[in-house]
Short mmCIF file of C-alpha atoms and ligand atoms in Angstrom, two decimals:
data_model
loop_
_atom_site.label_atom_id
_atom_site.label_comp_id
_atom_site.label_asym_id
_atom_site.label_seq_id
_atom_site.Cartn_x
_atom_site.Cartn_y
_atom_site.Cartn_z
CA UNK B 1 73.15 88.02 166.20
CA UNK B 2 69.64 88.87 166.79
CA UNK B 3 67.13 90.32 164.39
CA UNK B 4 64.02 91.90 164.42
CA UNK B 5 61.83 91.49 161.76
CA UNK B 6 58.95 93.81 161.52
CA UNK B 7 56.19 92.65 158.81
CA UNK B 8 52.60 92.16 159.06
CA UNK B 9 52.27 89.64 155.88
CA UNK B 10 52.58 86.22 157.75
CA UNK B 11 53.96 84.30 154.82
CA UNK B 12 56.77 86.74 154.05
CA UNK B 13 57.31 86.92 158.12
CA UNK B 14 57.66 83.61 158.14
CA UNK B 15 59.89 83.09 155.13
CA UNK B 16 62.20 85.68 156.93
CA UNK B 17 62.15 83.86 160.37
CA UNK B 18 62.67 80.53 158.61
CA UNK B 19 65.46 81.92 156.24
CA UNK B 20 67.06 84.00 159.13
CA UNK B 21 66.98 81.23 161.62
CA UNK B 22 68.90 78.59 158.77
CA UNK B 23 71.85 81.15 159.16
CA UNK B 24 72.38 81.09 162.51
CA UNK B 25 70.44 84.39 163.53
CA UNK B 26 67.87 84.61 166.51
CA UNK B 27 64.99 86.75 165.36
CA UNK B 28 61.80 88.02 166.21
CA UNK B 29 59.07 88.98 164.43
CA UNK B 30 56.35 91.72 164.86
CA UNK B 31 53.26 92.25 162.93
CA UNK B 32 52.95 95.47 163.16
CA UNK B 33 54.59 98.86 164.02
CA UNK B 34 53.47 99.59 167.14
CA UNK B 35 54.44 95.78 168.16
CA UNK B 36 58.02 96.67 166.65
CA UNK B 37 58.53 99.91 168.51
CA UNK B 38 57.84 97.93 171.73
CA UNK B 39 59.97 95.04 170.67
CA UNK B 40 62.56 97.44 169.51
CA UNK B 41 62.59 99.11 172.96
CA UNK B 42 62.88 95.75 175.21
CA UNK B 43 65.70 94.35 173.51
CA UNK B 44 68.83 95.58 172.35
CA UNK B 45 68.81 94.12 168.56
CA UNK B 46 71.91 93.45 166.16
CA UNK B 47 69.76 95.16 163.28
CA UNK B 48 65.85 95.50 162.53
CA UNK B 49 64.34 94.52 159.17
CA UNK B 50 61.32 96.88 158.95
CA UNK B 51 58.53 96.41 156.42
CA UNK B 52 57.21 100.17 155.34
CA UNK B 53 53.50 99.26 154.78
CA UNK B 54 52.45 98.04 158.05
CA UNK B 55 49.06 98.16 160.20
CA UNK B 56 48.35 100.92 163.02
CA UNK B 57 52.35 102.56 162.82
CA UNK B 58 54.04 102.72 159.40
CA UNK B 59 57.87 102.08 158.79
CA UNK B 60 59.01 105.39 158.52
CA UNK B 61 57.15 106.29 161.41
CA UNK B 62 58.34 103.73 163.19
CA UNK B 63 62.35 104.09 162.09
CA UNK B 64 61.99 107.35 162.79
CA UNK B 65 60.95 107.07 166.62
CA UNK B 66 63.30 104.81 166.87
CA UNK B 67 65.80 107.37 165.62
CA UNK B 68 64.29 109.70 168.13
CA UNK B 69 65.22 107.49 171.19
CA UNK B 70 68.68 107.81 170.58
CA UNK B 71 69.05 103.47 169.19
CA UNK B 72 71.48 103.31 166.58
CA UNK B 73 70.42 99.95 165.27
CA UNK B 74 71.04 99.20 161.51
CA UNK B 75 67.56 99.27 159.99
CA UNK B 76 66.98 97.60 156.37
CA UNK B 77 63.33 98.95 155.39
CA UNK B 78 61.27 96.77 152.94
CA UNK B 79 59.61 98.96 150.52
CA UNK B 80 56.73 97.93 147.81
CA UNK B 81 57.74 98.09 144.40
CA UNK B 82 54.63 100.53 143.44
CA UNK B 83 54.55 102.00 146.62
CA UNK B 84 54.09 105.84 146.17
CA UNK B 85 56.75 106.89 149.18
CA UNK B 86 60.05 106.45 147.87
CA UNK B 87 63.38 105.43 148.81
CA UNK B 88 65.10 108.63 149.93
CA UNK B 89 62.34 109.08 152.15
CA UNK B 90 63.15 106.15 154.19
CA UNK B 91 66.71 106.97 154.16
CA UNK B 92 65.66 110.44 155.40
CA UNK B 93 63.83 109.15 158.21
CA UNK B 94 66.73 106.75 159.68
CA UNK B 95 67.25 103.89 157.62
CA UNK B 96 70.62 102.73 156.64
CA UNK B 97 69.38 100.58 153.74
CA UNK B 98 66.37 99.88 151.63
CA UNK B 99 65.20 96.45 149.58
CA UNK B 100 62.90 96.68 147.30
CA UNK B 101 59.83 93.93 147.47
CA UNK B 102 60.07 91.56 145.60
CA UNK B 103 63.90 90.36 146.72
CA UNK B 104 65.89 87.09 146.66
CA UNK B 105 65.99 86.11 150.41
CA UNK B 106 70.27 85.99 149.38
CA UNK B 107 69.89 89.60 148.76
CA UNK B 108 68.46 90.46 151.87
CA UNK B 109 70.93 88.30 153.69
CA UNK B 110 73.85 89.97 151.82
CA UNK B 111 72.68 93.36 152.96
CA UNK B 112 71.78 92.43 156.13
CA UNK B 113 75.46 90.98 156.64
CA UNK B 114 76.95 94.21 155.19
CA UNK B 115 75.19 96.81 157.58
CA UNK B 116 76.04 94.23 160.31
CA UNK B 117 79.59 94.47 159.32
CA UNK B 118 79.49 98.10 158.91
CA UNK B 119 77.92 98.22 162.85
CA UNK B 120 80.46 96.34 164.64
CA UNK B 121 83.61 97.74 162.96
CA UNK B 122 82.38 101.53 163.42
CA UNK B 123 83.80 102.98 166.06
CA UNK B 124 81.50 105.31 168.30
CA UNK B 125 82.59 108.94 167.53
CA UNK B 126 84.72 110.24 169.36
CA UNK B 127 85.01 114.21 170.25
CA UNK B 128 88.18 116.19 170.51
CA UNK B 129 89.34 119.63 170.81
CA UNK B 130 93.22 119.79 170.47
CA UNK B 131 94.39 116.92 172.90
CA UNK B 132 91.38 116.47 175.03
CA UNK B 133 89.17 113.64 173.84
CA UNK B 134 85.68 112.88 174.87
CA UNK B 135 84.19 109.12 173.71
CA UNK B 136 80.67 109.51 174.31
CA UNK B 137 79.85 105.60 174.22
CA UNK B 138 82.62 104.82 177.13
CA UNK B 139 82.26 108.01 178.95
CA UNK B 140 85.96 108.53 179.03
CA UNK B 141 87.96 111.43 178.80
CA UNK B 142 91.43 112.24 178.41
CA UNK B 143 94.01 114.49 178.04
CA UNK B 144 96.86 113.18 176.18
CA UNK B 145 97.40 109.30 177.28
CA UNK B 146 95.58 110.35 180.88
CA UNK B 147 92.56 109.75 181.69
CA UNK B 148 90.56 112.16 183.75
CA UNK B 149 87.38 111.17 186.30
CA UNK B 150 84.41 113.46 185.63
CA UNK B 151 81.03 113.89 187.41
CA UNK B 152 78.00 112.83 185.29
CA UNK B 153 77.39 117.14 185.39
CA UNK B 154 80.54 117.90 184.28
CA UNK B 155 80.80 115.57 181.75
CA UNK B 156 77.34 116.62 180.07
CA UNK B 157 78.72 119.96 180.29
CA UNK B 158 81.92 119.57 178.51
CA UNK B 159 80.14 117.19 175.88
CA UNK B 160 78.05 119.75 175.46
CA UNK B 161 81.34 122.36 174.87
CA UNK B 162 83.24 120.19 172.78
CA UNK B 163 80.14 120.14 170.09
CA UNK B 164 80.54 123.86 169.95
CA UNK B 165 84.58 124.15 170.17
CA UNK B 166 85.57 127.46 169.44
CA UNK B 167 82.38 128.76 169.73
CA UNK B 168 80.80 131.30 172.65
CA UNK B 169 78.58 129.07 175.08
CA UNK B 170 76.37 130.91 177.06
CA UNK B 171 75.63 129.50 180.56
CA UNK B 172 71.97 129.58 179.89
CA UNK B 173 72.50 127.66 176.97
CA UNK B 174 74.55 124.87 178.80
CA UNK B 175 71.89 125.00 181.53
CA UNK B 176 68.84 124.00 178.56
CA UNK B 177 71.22 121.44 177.34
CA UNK B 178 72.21 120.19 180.50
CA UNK B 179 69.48 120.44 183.56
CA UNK B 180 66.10 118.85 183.46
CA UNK B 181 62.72 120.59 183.75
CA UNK B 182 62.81 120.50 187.44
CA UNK B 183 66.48 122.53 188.45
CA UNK B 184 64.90 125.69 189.48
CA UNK B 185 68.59 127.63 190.16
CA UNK B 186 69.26 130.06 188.12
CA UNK B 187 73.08 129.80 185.47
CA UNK B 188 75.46 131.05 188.07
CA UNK B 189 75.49 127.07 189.07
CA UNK B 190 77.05 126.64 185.14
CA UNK B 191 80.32 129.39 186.96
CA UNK B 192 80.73 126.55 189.51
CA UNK B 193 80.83 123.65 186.98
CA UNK B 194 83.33 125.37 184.90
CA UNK B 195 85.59 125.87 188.11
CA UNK B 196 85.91 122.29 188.82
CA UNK B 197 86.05 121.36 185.31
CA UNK B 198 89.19 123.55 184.94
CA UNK B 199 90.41 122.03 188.11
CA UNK B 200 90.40 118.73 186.08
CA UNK B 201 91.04 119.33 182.63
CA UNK B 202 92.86 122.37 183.01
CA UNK B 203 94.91 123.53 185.74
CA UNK B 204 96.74 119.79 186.78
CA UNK B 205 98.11 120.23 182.47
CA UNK B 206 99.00 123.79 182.70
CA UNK B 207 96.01 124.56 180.56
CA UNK B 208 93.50 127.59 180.08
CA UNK B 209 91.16 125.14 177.43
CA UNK B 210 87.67 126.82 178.91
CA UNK B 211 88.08 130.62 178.15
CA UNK B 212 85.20 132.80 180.34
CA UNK B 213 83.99 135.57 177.88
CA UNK B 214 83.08 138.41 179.38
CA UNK B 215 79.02 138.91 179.47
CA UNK B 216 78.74 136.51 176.85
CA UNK B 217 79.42 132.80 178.77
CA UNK B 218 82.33 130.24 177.72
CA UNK B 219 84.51 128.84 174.40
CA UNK B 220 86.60 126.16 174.90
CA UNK B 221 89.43 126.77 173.00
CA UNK B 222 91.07 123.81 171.85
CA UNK B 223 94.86 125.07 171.76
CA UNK B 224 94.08 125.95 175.42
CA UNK B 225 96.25 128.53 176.02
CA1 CA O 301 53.37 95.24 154.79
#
């Protein structure tokens, strides 16, 4: 397991590496937030131990970015005892737990282990709409037991569906969630997508799952038809 530690007081950064490293864990440590953002960018950590006070880019800040790249890492903030942000605030921003300085180092290591624990035994969420199911961690689809081979396009699109199941889609709206800055075709491109999408999730099960409604765009209807 591999740990980032993010903390710009040396002895406490130390005392962490030190303590970590006696229980088997590889760790790194940052000294400030900027550092940790970069750290926490290169490699892909088991959980991040992030100090809230810290030079140039504080915690919350920092979780919060971290958040905003899409990294799901289990983040235990460190928070000062009289320090005037509080708790819910770092749990707001992205944090999964919060310590309050000072701690026994077997507290930390007990929490640590839990939101480990919690980490490895979650399963990535999986979407569904009647008996299709979309994982977006493995990228696979199915219908039923069988699995069905999407383009990278089509499955973006039909992510994008299944978070609005049973909802009206229009095609400019799965265009802005879908295409990049730099497609310059207009949403009669979505009318193709949807073809071949029926061709794959539809038609070969004796499905009608994406519904076109009139004027308005799609709904994918999870009895499907
Ligand atoms: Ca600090």
């Amino acid at each position: 397991m591999r740990i980032l530690v993010v903390e710009d007081e040396s002895v406490m950064a130390q005392s962490l590496r030190t303590g970590l490293e006696d229980h088997g864990f590889a760790v790194d440590v940052a000294a400030d937030g900027e550092e940790g953002l970069w750290y926490a960018a290169e490699v892909d950590y088991d959980a991040i131990v992030l100090d809230l006070m810290l030079p140039k880019i504080n915690g919350f800040k920092v979780c919060e970015t971290i958040r905003d790249r899409g990294d799901w890492t289990p983040i235990l903030m460190l928070t000062a005892k009289d320090g005037h942000l509080d708790e819910a605030e770092g749990l707001d921003t992205g944090a999964d737990d919060y310590l309050t300085k000072p701690f026994a180092f077997e507290v930390l290591l007990a929490r640590l282990r839990a939101l480990l624990r919690r980490a490895g035994s979650e399963r990535p969420v999986v979407m569904t709409a009647g008996d299709l199911s979309l994982d977006p961690a493995t990228r696979e689809v199915r219908r039923g037991d069988e699995a069905i081979d999407l383009t990278a396009r089509e499955f973006a699109i039909l992510e994008f569906m299944m978070s609005r199941v049973g909802q009206v889609v229009s095609k400019t709206e799965i265009l802005a969630h879908v295409w990049d800055f730099a497609f310059d075709g207009g949403p009669n491109i979505v009318e193709v997508y949807a073809g071949s999408l029926r061709k794959k999730i539809d038609t070969p099960f004796g499905r009608q799952s994406i519904v076109t409604v009139r004027g308005a765009g799609y709904m994918l209807d999870s009895d499907g038809g």
